[in-house]
Each structure stands twice: as structure tokens, then as C-alpha cells.
């Protein structure tokens, strides 16, 4: 065996495409040993999901995507049709716990020896014993709403009481339930319950053509439309064995960095607002609005929706527009420099930021904290630098980071990433290569697989795509980095006071829609 995972004792096949990705079939009995070896090599869990393989004459499938130094390893585990089960791996990769619960809710595959078998995505929308991602499930079926009791873990003791927050919140944000156990105002425990935004997106993919499904992928999480659209396009292009033109790749890079800038500007405004610095809120949101209007002017949509498409991009801003973009971003960057000085020197803001919501590097590594929150806790994972694809090859992306892991560190990483995004946009826009914008793609063939893996502004966005008979979509799994990071929020708040929860929560800014699907 000569592939990079030979030391794990498996046979792996390189997946097509520029992404360093491999696929390896593994028997259920060998999964634990493989997971233990991968963990010993400091592998990170990217995603875990399940599939219904009965149309192929088999049972069900478990899929695990691991990130190692060499690249991405996609493990496929065939499961029996009757009582499909597999050895759980949440003790090795804690982020797998909720993914295993979701895999059961959706497909009915059971993680053995798991300490937690409570439902996760299934609320009252469908009854127990029904599994929406099985092929015989009628997506148009309607069920009587049942009583929805969820067994939260109780904390008892003198002076302990609970505060339930949500799922409906006072602001215009998506629903999620947070159950606090507190003494006075100090948080002893936080337990989350998510899944309220489950929309059946992965089931919807099954009835779409591969090209039409790209529009749905771009709408999984509205604040990450470029990252999701690119990940889906990458998976489809890899599956088809095509490479987008260099000009299209460069424009994708510009769009991804603009998406990062817009979200960091908004978050920095909200973080100022949460500590009573309303000046910061208004200034950063003014800058974000300037950027969104610029996006619409140059790319046709404020949030760059449908700009990244399979085969390339949807339009060309042109040379004059690139000059306009660079000049406008330079003006925004100058103002950000002034605002960072204000944030750094504002005693009240720093008092609220520093040592609030801390996640130590040791805890971040143990629980696979990813994205900007991970980089603020000493985890230097950034796909743009670790596994650069076009147009990031040769740009030598500078990975921002911090080790304190508190709100202040997450604020600092946002400022640093803004500066790096401005540098990358200038480099790409100044030297856009000539050529086509988009390739015409054919209908994919049967029984193929491909994956996309993109460093979105929040963290790693992953999409796995498999085709079935006649090239129809067999399984599309969409994974948001919030799956890894939501459990860390429960740990970050411990020992803090309840009024600091909104600040800590916003410093992570995790997705409900991208998580719940």
C-alpha cells in the first residue's frame, strides 16, 4: 500500500479532484481500531452521517470523514439491513455524539455503547420508528404532532435553579433552547437543545438534478452561501473530473473572502453592542452595509447568492469593477484600523471581553473546536493554508491565532482575519487571469462520489455527494462547523455569569440553520 493512510492498515482510493481526499471501505468490526489509530495520529472528526443503501441491494451505510495531516479520509462502513448498528466513536471524538444521535433520527442506524441515545433532530415533526432519510420514507407524509418531551439532565443541590431560554428568542434570530443550571448568577451547567430549524434539506436533495441542487446547497446557511455553494460545486466537479478555469477560481476566492469580511464586520458590531458600546455596533454595521451594497453593485447580490455555480462563477465584474472594489475596501480597512484602536483601548469593553467564555487550547484540542473559534484557542487549522486549492496556492495564507481562548481572543482573530482577507482580495483582484468563467457540465454518471471541503468564515464546510442510478443524486450530506463548536459553547460558559451568555454566544456566532438542516 502506497497511499498516505497505509499505516492505518486500510486500503484507500484517491478521490478525483484537487482536494487531497481518499475513500476507504471498512468493516464495522474494524471501525474502532481504525478510529483509535487515527486519533493517535491527531486526526480530527470532520463529519459523521448515514445513508440508505437498500436501492443498491445492500443495507445501510455509516460514513465518517476524518482530517489528518495528509488530507481528508472518507470512511465507508456497510451495515446490515436488519438492526443496523456500529461501534460508537464518541469517546474518541466527542463531537461525534450528536452526529450519531442525528444519524439514528434520520436513518435509523444505531451507535452501540454510546452513553447518550436521546433524540436530537427529531422533535414532534415525525414519530419514533420513522426515518426520513430512508428511501421508502414519503417526504410528503404528514403526521399528527405528538407530545415532545426531552429529558434534560438535571442539576440538583442547595440554591441550584434552572433558567430556560428559548427556543423562541426576543431578537430576530433562529430558534434554539438553552437550559441553564445556576447558583445566583453563576452558571453551573448549560445544556442545549437544537434541531428546531430542521427543514428536510438532505431529503430534498434526493429529488433534484445535480445542477439544480447547487441552488439548494447555497441556501443551507444564508451567511455562508459562498462557502456552501463552493463546497457543493467542488464535490460535483471532482465527481465529474473537471477543473474550473483559473479566472473563475480567482473570482471564487474573492467572493469567499468578501463573505468572511461581511460576517466579521457584523459580528464585531454585535460584540460591541453586547458590552454597551453602541458606537461600535453602528460603525461596524455601517461598514458592513457599505460592503453589502458593493457586493450587489459588482456581483449582483448583497450576500453573493448564486454567484458560485458548478463549473465556475455566474458573472465577471470586469477590470474597472476590480479597481472600484480595491479602492472601496481600502477605505473600509482604514476605518477598521481606527475602530480596533477604540475597541482595544476601551476599558469597559476589555473588562467584559478578557477572560470571559474561555476555552483553553487543551479543551479545544480534545473536543475538536474548529474555525475562527478554534484558532482563538490555539488550534491552527485553516484549509486555505493546510490544503490550499486554486486560487489559494501560492498566496501563502497567514493563519491568524491566539491561545487565550476568551471573547477577547475571538475578537482579535476577527480583526486579524479581516486584514488577511483584504490582502488576499487585493492579490486576487490585481492579477485576475484571463479566460473563461464557467464550464458546461455533463450529467454525472452512476455510482460516483466526490466531496467538497472549504474554509468558510465560521470554519470548515464539508459536503459529500454520491450518485445513484443514471446519475441521480443518491446521498448529499451537508456539514456545518457548528456541529463541532456548539458543544464547546456549553463548556465556555461554565463559571461565567448569566448576563455574559449573549456575549459569549455571539463571540462564537454559530449557525442554527446550517446545523439543523
PDB file of C-alpha atoms in Angstrom, residues 261-273 276-292 331-343 346 415 418 422:
ATOM      1  CA  UNK A 261     -15.284  40.236   5.695  1.00  0.00           C
ATOM      2  CA  UNK A 262     -19.042  40.891   5.801  1.00  0.00           C
ATOM      3  CA  UNK A 263     -19.619  38.429   8.643  1.00  0.00           C
ATOM      4  CA  UNK A 264     -16.665  39.614  10.710  1.00  0.00           C
ATOM      5  CA  UNK A 265     -17.822  43.215  10.369  1.00  0.00           C
ATOM      6  CA  UNK A 266     -21.308  42.301  11.556  1.00  0.00           C
ATOM      7  CA  UNK A 267     -20.013  40.244  14.476  1.00  0.00           C
ATOM      8  CA  UNK A 268     -17.631  42.951  15.660  1.00  0.00           C
ATOM      9  CA  UNK A 269     -20.560  45.339  15.690  1.00  0.00           C
ATOM     10  CA  UNK A 270     -22.727  42.947  17.689  1.00  0.00           C
ATOM     11  CA  UNK A 271     -19.897  42.223  20.144  1.00  0.00           C
ATOM     12  CA  UNK A 272     -19.555  45.948  20.792  1.00  0.00           C
ATOM     13  CA  UNK A 273     -23.292  46.228  21.292  1.00  0.00           C
ATOM     14  CA  UNK A 276     -22.776  48.534  25.836  1.00  0.00           C
ATOM     15  CA  UNK A 277     -20.513  50.016  23.164  1.00  0.00           C
ATOM     16  CA  UNK A 278     -23.287  51.021  20.790  1.00  0.00           C
ATOM     17  CA  UNK A 279     -20.881  53.273  18.901  1.00  0.00           C
ATOM     18  CA  UNK A 280     -19.019  50.167  17.738  1.00  0.00           C
ATOM     19  CA  UNK A 281     -22.244  48.497  16.669  1.00  0.00           C
ATOM     20  CA  UNK A 282     -23.335  51.400  14.473  1.00  0.00           C
ATOM     21  CA  UNK A 283     -19.910  51.955  12.932  1.00  0.00           C
ATOM     22  CA  UNK A 284     -19.261  48.317  12.034  1.00  0.00           C
ATOM     23  CA  UNK A 285     -22.750  47.861  10.650  1.00  0.00           C
ATOM     24  CA  UNK A 286     -22.363  50.996   8.568  1.00  0.00           C
ATOM     25  CA  UNK A 287     -19.210  49.456   7.095  1.00  0.00           C
ATOM     26  CA  UNK A 288     -20.982  46.135   6.563  1.00  0.00           C
ATOM     27  CA  UNK A 289     -23.803  47.895   4.747  1.00  0.00           C
ATOM     28  CA  UNK A 290     -21.265  49.656   2.509  1.00  0.00           C
ATOM     29  CA  UNK A 291     -19.771  46.263   1.669  1.00  0.00           C
ATOM     30  CA  UNK A 292     -23.139  44.611   1.005  1.00  0.00           C
ATOM     31  CA  UNK A 331     -11.395  52.868   2.710  1.00  0.00           C
ATOM     32  CA  UNK A 332     -13.154  50.244   4.857  1.00  0.00           C
ATOM     33  CA  UNK A 333      -9.815  48.869   6.040  1.00  0.00           C
ATOM     34  CA  UNK A 334      -8.625  52.299   7.195  1.00  0.00           C
ATOM     35  CA  UNK A 335     -11.735  52.736   9.314  1.00  0.00           C
ATOM     36  CA  UNK A 336     -11.358  49.251  10.782  1.00  0.00           C
ATOM     37  CA  UNK A 337      -7.875  50.210  11.966  1.00  0.00           C
ATOM     38  CA  UNK A 338      -9.301  53.168  13.856  1.00  0.00           C
ATOM     39  CA  UNK A 339     -12.129  51.101  15.317  1.00  0.00           C
ATOM     40  CA  UNK A 340      -9.742  48.395  16.503  1.00  0.00           C
ATOM     41  CA  UNK A 341      -7.811  51.019  18.439  1.00  0.00           C
ATOM     42  CA  UNK A 342     -11.055  52.132  20.096  1.00  0.00           C
ATOM     43  CA  UNK A 343     -12.017  48.547  20.980  1.00  0.00           C
ATOM     44  CA  UNK A 346     -11.941  50.862  25.724  1.00  0.00           C
ATOM     45  CA  UNK A 415      -9.632  41.720  13.301  1.00  0.00           C
ATOM     46  CA  UNK A 418     -10.131  40.967   8.189  1.00  0.00           C
ATOM     47  CA  UNK A 422      -8.193  42.374   2.405  1.00  0.00           C
TER      48      UNK A 422
END
